[in-house]
Amino acid sequence: MTSTTMPRSGVAGALSTRTLLAAGIATGPLFGVVATAQVLTRDGFDLSRQPLSLLALGEHGWIQVANFVLTGLLALAGAAGLRRALRGTVAGKWGPALVAVFGVGLVVAGAMPSDPSMGWPAGAPEGSPDSLSWHAVGHGVGAMLAFGSLTIACLVFARRYLRTGRRGWAVFSLACALATVVVMAWPDQDSISVRMALGSVFIFGWLTAVSAQTRTERNH
């Protein structure tokens, strides 16, 4: 417990570092389980054509909105836990800050849904909209913040792990960053929805693993 060494205000200040890191661990599983459940149960949704973001639209769209926002809040809590655990060490400042930007990006993406497109929800245009609404632009900004910041965080932590002799974790972090960039930048527009989902697996999985590793490290 490090929270007893100096006063902290707010909700994060009332929680232990281990609890905050547990929130970071939960980000990947929560988002993945909720999104997968919707892909499998929402009639007419086709991940091969329609990105996960479109699940925020339609009759049960509130589920995916809540998924984005709650996952973002968990990531912010996890960032606070990483900041406490890594204070004064390599990546102790920029690593948690980038994870916090990731959380903010998810909250923004959830609060500002994209426009109907790709045939979702029922009756939507089959292709991309000719113009974007203000909230669709905001959604895109939030998504770019989330993907971009956590990809950079992978590189920041890779440097940390190299400096501290954890070569396996360094390779893992670097591989997640490279895999995300390759998948997202692959020049095939028809597969963008699947590639975005796969990129989410890489970065969410990385955050869950690193949060768990940091939490375990504090126990030794």
PDB file of C-alpha atoms in Angstrom:
ATOM      1  CA  MET A   1       0.000   0.000   0.000  1.00  0.00           C
ATOM      2  CA  THR A   2       1.543   3.301  -1.078  1.00  0.00           C
ATOM      3  CA  SER A   3      -1.511   5.508  -0.574  1.00  0.00           C
ATOM      4  CA  THR A   4      -0.742   6.000   3.141  1.00  0.00           C
ATOM      5  CA  THR A   5       2.522   7.850   2.531  1.00  0.00           C
ATOM      6  CA  MET A   6       0.890  11.095   1.437  1.00  0.00           C
ATOM      7  CA  PRO A   7      -2.687  12.392   1.136  1.00  0.00           C
ATOM      8  CA  ARG A   8      -4.481  12.063  -2.178  1.00  0.00           C
ATOM      9  CA  SER A   9      -7.825  13.470  -3.181  1.00  0.00           C
ATOM     10  CA  GLY A  10     -10.596  11.968  -5.269  1.00  0.00           C
ATOM     11  CA  VAL A  11     -11.766   8.431  -5.897  1.00  0.00           C
ATOM     12  CA  ALA A  12      -8.336   7.181  -7.017  1.00  0.00           C
ATOM     13  CA  GLY A  13      -6.814   8.459  -3.781  1.00  0.00           C
ATOM     14  CA  ALA A  14      -9.197   6.314  -1.754  1.00  0.00           C
ATOM     15  CA  LEU A  15      -8.234   3.126  -3.604  1.00  0.00           C
ATOM     16  CA  SER A  16      -5.122   1.020  -3.144  1.00  0.00           C
ATOM     17  CA  THR A  17      -2.563   0.730  -5.912  1.00  0.00           C
ATOM     18  CA  ARG A  18      -3.381  -2.969  -6.250  1.00  0.00           C
ATOM     19  CA  THR A  19      -7.063  -2.142  -6.783  1.00  0.00           C
ATOM     20  CA  LEU A  20      -6.249   0.464  -9.409  1.00  0.00           C
ATOM     21  CA  LEU A  21      -3.987  -1.986 -11.240  1.00  0.00           C
ATOM     22  CA  ALA A  22      -6.763  -4.583 -11.086  1.00  0.00           C
ATOM     23  CA  ALA A  23      -8.929  -2.071 -12.971  1.00  0.00           C
ATOM     24  CA  GLY A  24      -6.240  -1.922 -15.648  1.00  0.00           C
ATOM     25  CA  ILE A  25      -6.204  -5.709 -15.824  1.00  0.00           C
ATOM     26  CA  ALA A  26      -9.984  -5.742 -16.354  1.00  0.00           C
ATOM     27  CA  THR A  27      -9.987  -3.388 -19.345  1.00  0.00           C
ATOM     28  CA  GLY A  28      -9.207  -5.996 -21.999  1.00  0.00           C
ATOM     29  CA  PRO A  29     -11.476  -8.800 -20.758  1.00  0.00           C
ATOM     30  CA  LEU A  30     -14.426  -6.448 -20.200  1.00  0.00           C
ATOM     31  CA  PHE A  31     -14.274  -4.842 -23.618  1.00  0.00           C
ATOM     32  CA  GLY A  32     -13.630  -8.128 -25.382  1.00  0.00           C
ATOM     33  CA  VAL A  33     -16.384 -10.110 -23.680  1.00  0.00           C
ATOM     34  CA  VAL A  34     -19.048  -7.427 -24.071  1.00  0.00           C
ATOM     35  CA  ALA A  35     -18.160  -6.706 -27.700  1.00  0.00           C
ATOM     36  CA  THR A  36     -17.975 -10.394 -28.632  1.00  0.00           C
ATOM     37  CA  ALA A  37     -21.313 -11.112 -26.989  1.00  0.00           C
ATOM     38  CA  GLN A  38     -22.928  -8.395 -29.079  1.00  0.00           C
ATOM     39  CA  VAL A  39     -21.309  -9.559 -32.314  1.00  0.00           C
ATOM     40  CA  LEU A  40     -22.741 -13.021 -31.684  1.00  0.00           C
ATOM     41  CA  THR A  41     -26.212 -12.006 -30.538  1.00  0.00           C
ATOM     42  CA  ARG A  42     -27.251  -8.808 -32.319  1.00  0.00           C
ATOM     43  CA  ASP A  43     -29.235  -9.913 -35.328  1.00  0.00           C
ATOM     44  CA  GLY A  44     -27.809  -8.710 -38.630  1.00  0.00           C
ATOM     45  CA  PHE A  45     -24.461  -7.489 -37.370  1.00  0.00           C
ATOM     46  CA  ASP A  46     -21.561  -8.665 -39.566  1.00  0.00           C
ATOM     47  CA  LEU A  47     -18.046  -8.008 -38.255  1.00  0.00           C
ATOM     48  CA  SER A  48     -16.578  -8.690 -41.689  1.00  0.00           C
ATOM     49  CA  ARG A  49     -18.249  -5.475 -42.898  1.00  0.00           C
ATOM     50  CA  GLN A  50     -19.230  -3.489 -39.826  1.00  0.00           C
ATOM     51  CA  PRO A  51     -16.730  -2.190 -37.227  1.00  0.00           C
ATOM     52  CA  LEU A  52     -17.352  -2.697 -33.524  1.00  0.00           C
ATOM     53  CA  SER A  53     -18.032   1.029 -33.150  1.00  0.00           C
ATOM     54  CA  LEU A  54     -21.330   0.627 -35.002  1.00  0.00           C
ATOM     55  CA  LEU A  55     -22.622  -1.548 -32.153  1.00  0.00           C
ATOM     56  CA  ALA A  56     -23.207   1.747 -30.325  1.00  0.00           C
ATOM     57  CA  LEU A  57     -26.116   2.391 -32.721  1.00  0.00           C
ATOM     58  CA  GLY A  58     -29.552   0.835 -32.851  1.00  0.00           C
ATOM     59  CA  GLU A  59     -31.972  -0.448 -30.231  1.00  0.00           C
ATOM     60  CA  HIS A  60     -29.333  -1.880 -27.905  1.00  0.00           C
ATOM     61  CA  GLY A  61     -26.599   0.581 -28.757  1.00  0.00           C
ATOM     62  CA  TRP A  62     -26.392   1.755 -25.147  1.00  0.00           C
ATOM     63  CA  ILE A  63     -24.574  -1.497 -24.320  1.00  0.00           C
ATOM     64  CA  GLN A  64     -21.595  -0.665 -26.520  1.00  0.00           C
ATOM     65  CA  VAL A  65     -21.661   2.978 -25.402  1.00  0.00           C
ATOM     66  CA  ALA A  66     -21.426   1.773 -21.810  1.00  0.00           C
ATOM     67  CA  ASN A  67     -18.698  -0.672 -22.845  1.00  0.00           C
ATOM     68  CA  PHE A  68     -16.573   2.132 -24.289  1.00  0.00           C
ATOM     69  CA  VAL A  69     -17.116   4.473 -21.346  1.00  0.00           C
ATOM     70  CA  LEU A  70     -16.687   1.922 -18.556  1.00  0.00           C
ATOM     71  CA  THR A  71     -13.601   0.429 -20.189  1.00  0.00           C
ATOM     72  CA  GLY A  72     -12.168   3.925 -20.559  1.00  0.00           C
ATOM     73  CA  LEU A  73     -12.762   4.665 -16.880  1.00  0.00           C
ATOM     74  CA  LEU A  74     -11.086   1.391 -15.916  1.00  0.00           C
ATOM     75  CA  ALA A  75      -8.112   2.321 -18.086  1.00  0.00           C
ATOM     76  CA  LEU A  76      -7.890   5.690 -16.319  1.00  0.00           C
ATOM     77  CA  ALA A  77      -7.896   3.905 -12.971  1.00  0.00           C
ATOM     78  CA  GLY A  78      -5.236   1.526 -14.260  1.00  0.00           C
ATOM     79  CA  ALA A  79      -3.146   4.500 -15.382  1.00  0.00           C
ATOM     80  CA  ALA A  80      -3.348   5.924 -11.860  1.00  0.00           C
ATOM     81  CA  GLY A  81      -2.185   2.576 -10.489  1.00  0.00           C
ATOM     82  CA  LEU A  82       0.733   2.439 -12.925  1.00  0.00           C
ATOM     83  CA  ARG A  83       1.717   6.003 -12.036  1.00  0.00           C
ATOM     84  CA  ARG A  84       1.863   5.100  -8.353  1.00  0.00           C
ATOM     85  CA  ALA A  85       3.662   1.819  -8.888  1.00  0.00           C
ATOM     86  CA  LEU A  86       6.253   3.197 -11.326  1.00  0.00           C
ATOM     87  CA  ARG A  87       6.849   6.653  -9.857  1.00  0.00           C
ATOM     88  CA  GLY A  88      10.533   7.579 -10.083  1.00  0.00           C
ATOM     89  CA  THR A  89      11.427   4.719 -12.433  1.00  0.00           C
ATOM     90  CA  VAL A  90      11.988   4.372 -16.184  1.00  0.00           C
ATOM     91  CA  ALA A  91       8.682   5.086 -18.011  1.00  0.00           C
ATOM     92  CA  GLY A  92       7.131   6.057 -14.694  1.00  0.00           C
ATOM     93  CA  LYS A  93       5.812   9.333 -16.107  1.00  0.00           C
ATOM     94  CA  TRP A  94       5.088   8.887 -19.790  1.00  0.00           C
ATOM     95  CA  GLY A  95       3.902   5.286 -19.651  1.00  0.00           C
ATOM     96  CA  PRO A  96       0.969   5.919 -17.292  1.00  0.00           C
ATOM     97  CA  ALA A  97       0.205   9.238 -19.025  1.00  0.00           C
ATOM     98  CA  LEU A  98      -0.204   7.483 -22.380  1.00  0.00           C
ATOM     99  CA  VAL A  99      -2.462   4.858 -20.791  1.00  0.00           C
ATOM    100  CA  ALA A 100      -4.552   7.721 -19.372  1.00  0.00           C
ATOM    101  CA  VAL A 101      -4.891   9.241 -22.860  1.00  0.00           C
ATOM    102  CA  PHE A 102      -6.063   5.824 -24.051  1.00  0.00           C
ATOM    103  CA  GLY A 103      -8.779   5.876 -21.385  1.00  0.00           C
ATOM    104  CA  VAL A 104      -9.873   9.373 -22.367  1.00  0.00           C
ATOM    105  CA  GLY A 105     -10.021   8.310 -26.015  1.00  0.00           C
ATOM    106  CA  LEU A 106     -12.335   5.422 -25.169  1.00  0.00           C
ATOM    107  CA  VAL A 107     -14.655   7.653 -23.154  1.00  0.00           C
ATOM    108  CA  VAL A 108     -14.793  10.161 -26.022  1.00  0.00           C
ATOM    109  CA  ALA A 109     -15.456   7.369 -28.544  1.00  0.00           C
ATOM    110  CA  GLY A 110     -18.320   6.114 -26.391  1.00  0.00           C
ATOM    111  CA  ALA A 111     -19.857   9.521 -25.755  1.00  0.00           C
ATOM    112  CA  MET A 112     -19.746  10.437 -29.460  1.00  0.00           C
ATOM    113  CA  PRO A 113     -21.125   7.574 -31.574  1.00  0.00           C
ATOM    114  CA  SER A 114     -20.289   7.170 -35.230  1.00  0.00           C
ATOM    115  CA  ASP A 115     -22.843   7.657 -38.009  1.00  0.00           C
ATOM    116  CA  PRO A 116     -24.973   4.810 -39.412  1.00  0.00           C
ATOM    117  CA  SER A 117     -23.137   3.136 -42.285  1.00  0.00           C
ATOM    118  CA  MET A 118     -22.238  -0.213 -43.824  1.00  0.00           C
ATOM    119  CA  GLY A 119     -25.851  -1.333 -43.508  1.00  0.00           C
ATOM    120  CA  TRP A 120     -25.951  -0.907 -39.725  1.00  0.00           C
ATOM    121  CA  PRO A 121     -28.348  -0.426 -38.117  1.00  0.00           C
ATOM    122  CA  ALA A 122     -31.119  -1.681 -40.390  1.00  0.00           C
ATOM    123  CA  GLY A 123     -31.882   0.854 -43.107  1.00  0.00           C
ATOM    124  CA  ALA A 124     -28.478   2.561 -42.923  1.00  0.00           C
ATOM    125  CA  PRO A 125     -26.530   3.284 -46.130  1.00  0.00           C
ATOM    126  CA  GLU A 126     -24.589   0.287 -47.385  1.00  0.00           C
ATOM    127  CA  GLY A 127     -21.365   2.230 -47.701  1.00  0.00           C
ATOM    128  CA  SER A 128     -19.664   5.047 -45.842  1.00  0.00           C
ATOM    129  CA  PRO A 129     -21.648   8.273 -45.308  1.00  0.00           C
ATOM    130  CA  ASP A 130     -20.982  11.134 -47.738  1.00  0.00           C
ATOM    131  CA  SER A 131     -20.342  13.510 -44.841  1.00  0.00           C
ATOM    132  CA  LEU A 132     -19.698  13.043 -41.133  1.00  0.00           C
ATOM    133  CA  SER A 133     -21.647  14.500 -38.236  1.00  0.00           C
ATOM    134  CA  TRP A 134     -19.785  16.349 -35.466  1.00  0.00           C
ATOM    135  CA  HIS A 135     -20.157  13.388 -33.137  1.00  0.00           C
ATOM    136  CA  ALA A 136     -18.829  10.972 -35.755  1.00  0.00           C
ATOM    137  CA  VAL A 137     -15.758  13.199 -36.129  1.00  0.00           C
ATOM    138  CA  GLY A 138     -15.396  13.190 -32.337  1.00  0.00           C
ATOM    139  CA  HIS A 139     -15.683   9.412 -32.323  1.00  0.00           C
ATOM    140  CA  GLY A 140     -12.884   9.155 -34.858  1.00  0.00           C
ATOM    141  CA  VAL A 141     -10.690  11.466 -32.813  1.00  0.00           C
ATOM    142  CA  GLY A 142     -11.334   9.387 -29.696  1.00  0.00           C
ATOM    143  CA  ALA A 143     -10.498   6.163 -31.517  1.00  0.00           C
ATOM    144  CA  MET A 144      -7.252   7.624 -32.890  1.00  0.00           C
ATOM    145  CA  LEU A 145      -6.276   8.846 -29.434  1.00  0.00           C
ATOM    146  CA  ALA A 146      -6.936   5.408 -27.963  1.00  0.00           C
ATOM    147  CA  PHE A 147      -5.097   3.367 -30.583  1.00  0.00           C
ATOM    148  CA  GLY A 148      -2.253   5.841 -31.048  1.00  0.00           C
ATOM    149  CA  SER A 149      -1.503   6.489 -27.392  1.00  0.00           C
ATOM    150  CA  LEU A 150      -1.501   2.848 -26.320  1.00  0.00           C
ATOM    151  CA  THR A 151       0.647   1.826 -29.284  1.00  0.00           C
ATOM    152  CA  ILE A 152       3.212   4.434 -28.235  1.00  0.00           C
ATOM    153  CA  ALA A 153       2.865   3.226 -24.628  1.00  0.00           C
ATOM    154  CA  CYS A 154       3.923  -0.234 -25.813  1.00  0.00           C
ATOM    155  CA  LEU A 155       7.176   1.276 -27.093  1.00  0.00           C
ATOM    156  CA  VAL A 156       7.739   3.300 -23.928  1.00  0.00           C
ATOM    157  CA  PHE A 157       7.324   0.192 -21.789  1.00  0.00           C
ATOM    158  CA  ALA A 158       9.519  -1.834 -24.163  1.00  0.00           C
ATOM    159  CA  ARG A 159      12.316   0.621 -23.362  1.00  0.00           C
ATOM    160  CA  ARG A 160      11.562   0.284 -19.655  1.00  0.00           C
ATOM    161  CA  TYR A 161      11.761  -3.494 -19.804  1.00  0.00           C
ATOM    162  CA  LEU A 162      15.015  -3.406 -21.749  1.00  0.00           C
ATOM    163  CA  ARG A 163      16.537  -1.024 -19.221  1.00  0.00           C
ATOM    164  CA  THR A 164      15.484  -3.272 -16.341  1.00  0.00           C
ATOM    165  CA  GLY A 165      16.616  -6.545 -17.922  1.00  0.00           C
ATOM    166  CA  ARG A 166      13.180  -7.979 -18.751  1.00  0.00           C
ATOM    167  CA  ARG A 167      13.892  -8.904 -22.358  1.00  0.00           C
ATOM    168  CA  GLY A 168      10.835 -11.119 -22.736  1.00  0.00           C
ATOM    169  CA  TRP A 169       8.487  -8.316 -21.732  1.00  0.00           C
ATOM    170  CA  ALA A 170      10.393  -5.895 -23.960  1.00  0.00           C
ATOM    171  CA  VAL A 171       9.917  -8.183 -26.964  1.00  0.00           C
ATOM    172  CA  PHE A 172       6.243  -8.673 -26.081  1.00  0.00           C
ATOM    173  CA  SER A 173       5.623  -4.919 -25.859  1.00  0.00           C
ATOM    174  CA  LEU A 174       7.478  -4.204 -29.096  1.00  0.00           C
ATOM    175  CA  ALA A 175       5.654  -7.031 -30.889  1.00  0.00           C
ATOM    176  CA  CYS A 176       2.252  -5.698 -29.787  1.00  0.00           C
ATOM    177  CA  ALA A 177       3.125  -2.216 -31.061  1.00  0.00           C
ATOM    178  CA  LEU A 178       4.384  -3.491 -34.417  1.00  0.00           C
ATOM    179  CA  ALA A 179       1.464  -5.878 -34.857  1.00  0.00           C
ATOM    180  CA  THR A 180      -1.028  -3.091 -34.187  1.00  0.00           C
ATOM    181  CA  VAL A 181       0.642  -0.751 -36.684  1.00  0.00           C
ATOM    182  CA  VAL A 182       0.832  -3.435 -39.388  1.00  0.00           C
ATOM    183  CA  VAL A 183      -2.750  -4.558 -38.896  1.00  0.00           C
ATOM    184  CA  MET A 184      -4.171  -1.042 -38.850  1.00  0.00           C
ATOM    185  CA  ALA A 185      -2.083   0.223 -41.783  1.00  0.00           C
ATOM    186  CA  TRP A 186      -2.642  -2.791 -44.036  1.00  0.00           C
ATOM    187  CA  PRO A 187      -3.861  -1.422 -47.419  1.00  0.00           C
ATOM    188  CA  ASP A 188      -7.145  -3.301 -47.711  1.00  0.00           C
ATOM    189  CA  GLN A 189     -10.184  -1.161 -46.985  1.00  0.00           C
ATOM    190  CA  ASP A 190     -12.575  -4.113 -47.263  1.00  0.00           C
ATOM    191  CA  SER A 191     -11.089  -5.757 -44.158  1.00  0.00           C
ATOM    192  CA  ILE A 192     -10.842  -2.638 -41.977  1.00  0.00           C
ATOM    193  CA  SER A 193     -13.534  -3.756 -39.504  1.00  0.00           C
ATOM    194  CA  VAL A 194     -11.814  -7.085 -38.830  1.00  0.00           C
ATOM    195  CA  ARG A 195      -8.393  -5.426 -38.650  1.00  0.00           C
ATOM    196  CA  MET A 196      -9.609  -2.854 -36.133  1.00  0.00           C
ATOM    197  CA  ALA A 197     -10.999  -5.647 -33.972  1.00  0.00           C
ATOM    198  CA  LEU A 198      -7.696  -7.529 -34.219  1.00  0.00           C
ATOM    199  CA  GLY A 199      -5.760  -4.378 -33.350  1.00  0.00           C
ATOM    200  CA  SER A 200      -7.963  -3.997 -30.284  1.00  0.00           C
ATOM    201  CA  VAL A 201      -6.994  -7.509 -29.198  1.00  0.00           C
ATOM    202  CA  PHE A 202      -3.305  -6.583 -29.361  1.00  0.00           C
ATOM    203  CA  ILE A 203      -3.454  -3.316 -27.426  1.00  0.00           C
ATOM    204  CA  PHE A 204      -6.102  -4.320 -24.893  1.00  0.00           C
ATOM    205  CA  GLY A 205      -4.283  -7.572 -24.299  1.00  0.00           C
ATOM    206  CA  TRP A 206      -1.018  -5.709 -23.815  1.00  0.00           C
ATOM    207  CA  LEU A 207      -2.527  -3.351 -21.215  1.00  0.00           C
ATOM    208  CA  THR A 208      -4.077  -6.241 -19.312  1.00  0.00           C
ATOM    209  CA  ALA A 209      -0.797  -8.163 -19.298  1.00  0.00           C
ATOM    210  CA  VAL A 210       1.363  -5.191 -18.268  1.00  0.00           C
ATOM    211  CA  SER A 211      -1.054  -4.185 -15.509  1.00  0.00           C
ATOM    212  CA  ALA A 212      -0.966  -7.755 -14.195  1.00  0.00           C
ATOM    213  CA  GLN A 213       2.839  -7.877 -14.402  1.00  0.00           C
ATOM    214  CA  THR A 214       3.162  -4.587 -12.517  1.00  0.00           C
ATOM    215  CA  ARG A 215       0.726  -5.751  -9.853  1.00  0.00           C
ATOM    216  CA  THR A 216       2.622  -9.028  -9.408  1.00  0.00           C
ATOM    217  CA  GLU A 217       5.950  -7.196  -9.271  1.00  0.00           C
ATOM    218  CA  ARG A 218       4.703  -5.124  -6.341  1.00  0.00           C
ATOM    219  CA  ASN A 219       4.067  -8.295  -4.362  1.00  0.00           C
ATOM    220  CA  HIS A 220       7.744  -9.254  -4.415  1.00  0.00           C
TER     221      HIS A 220
END
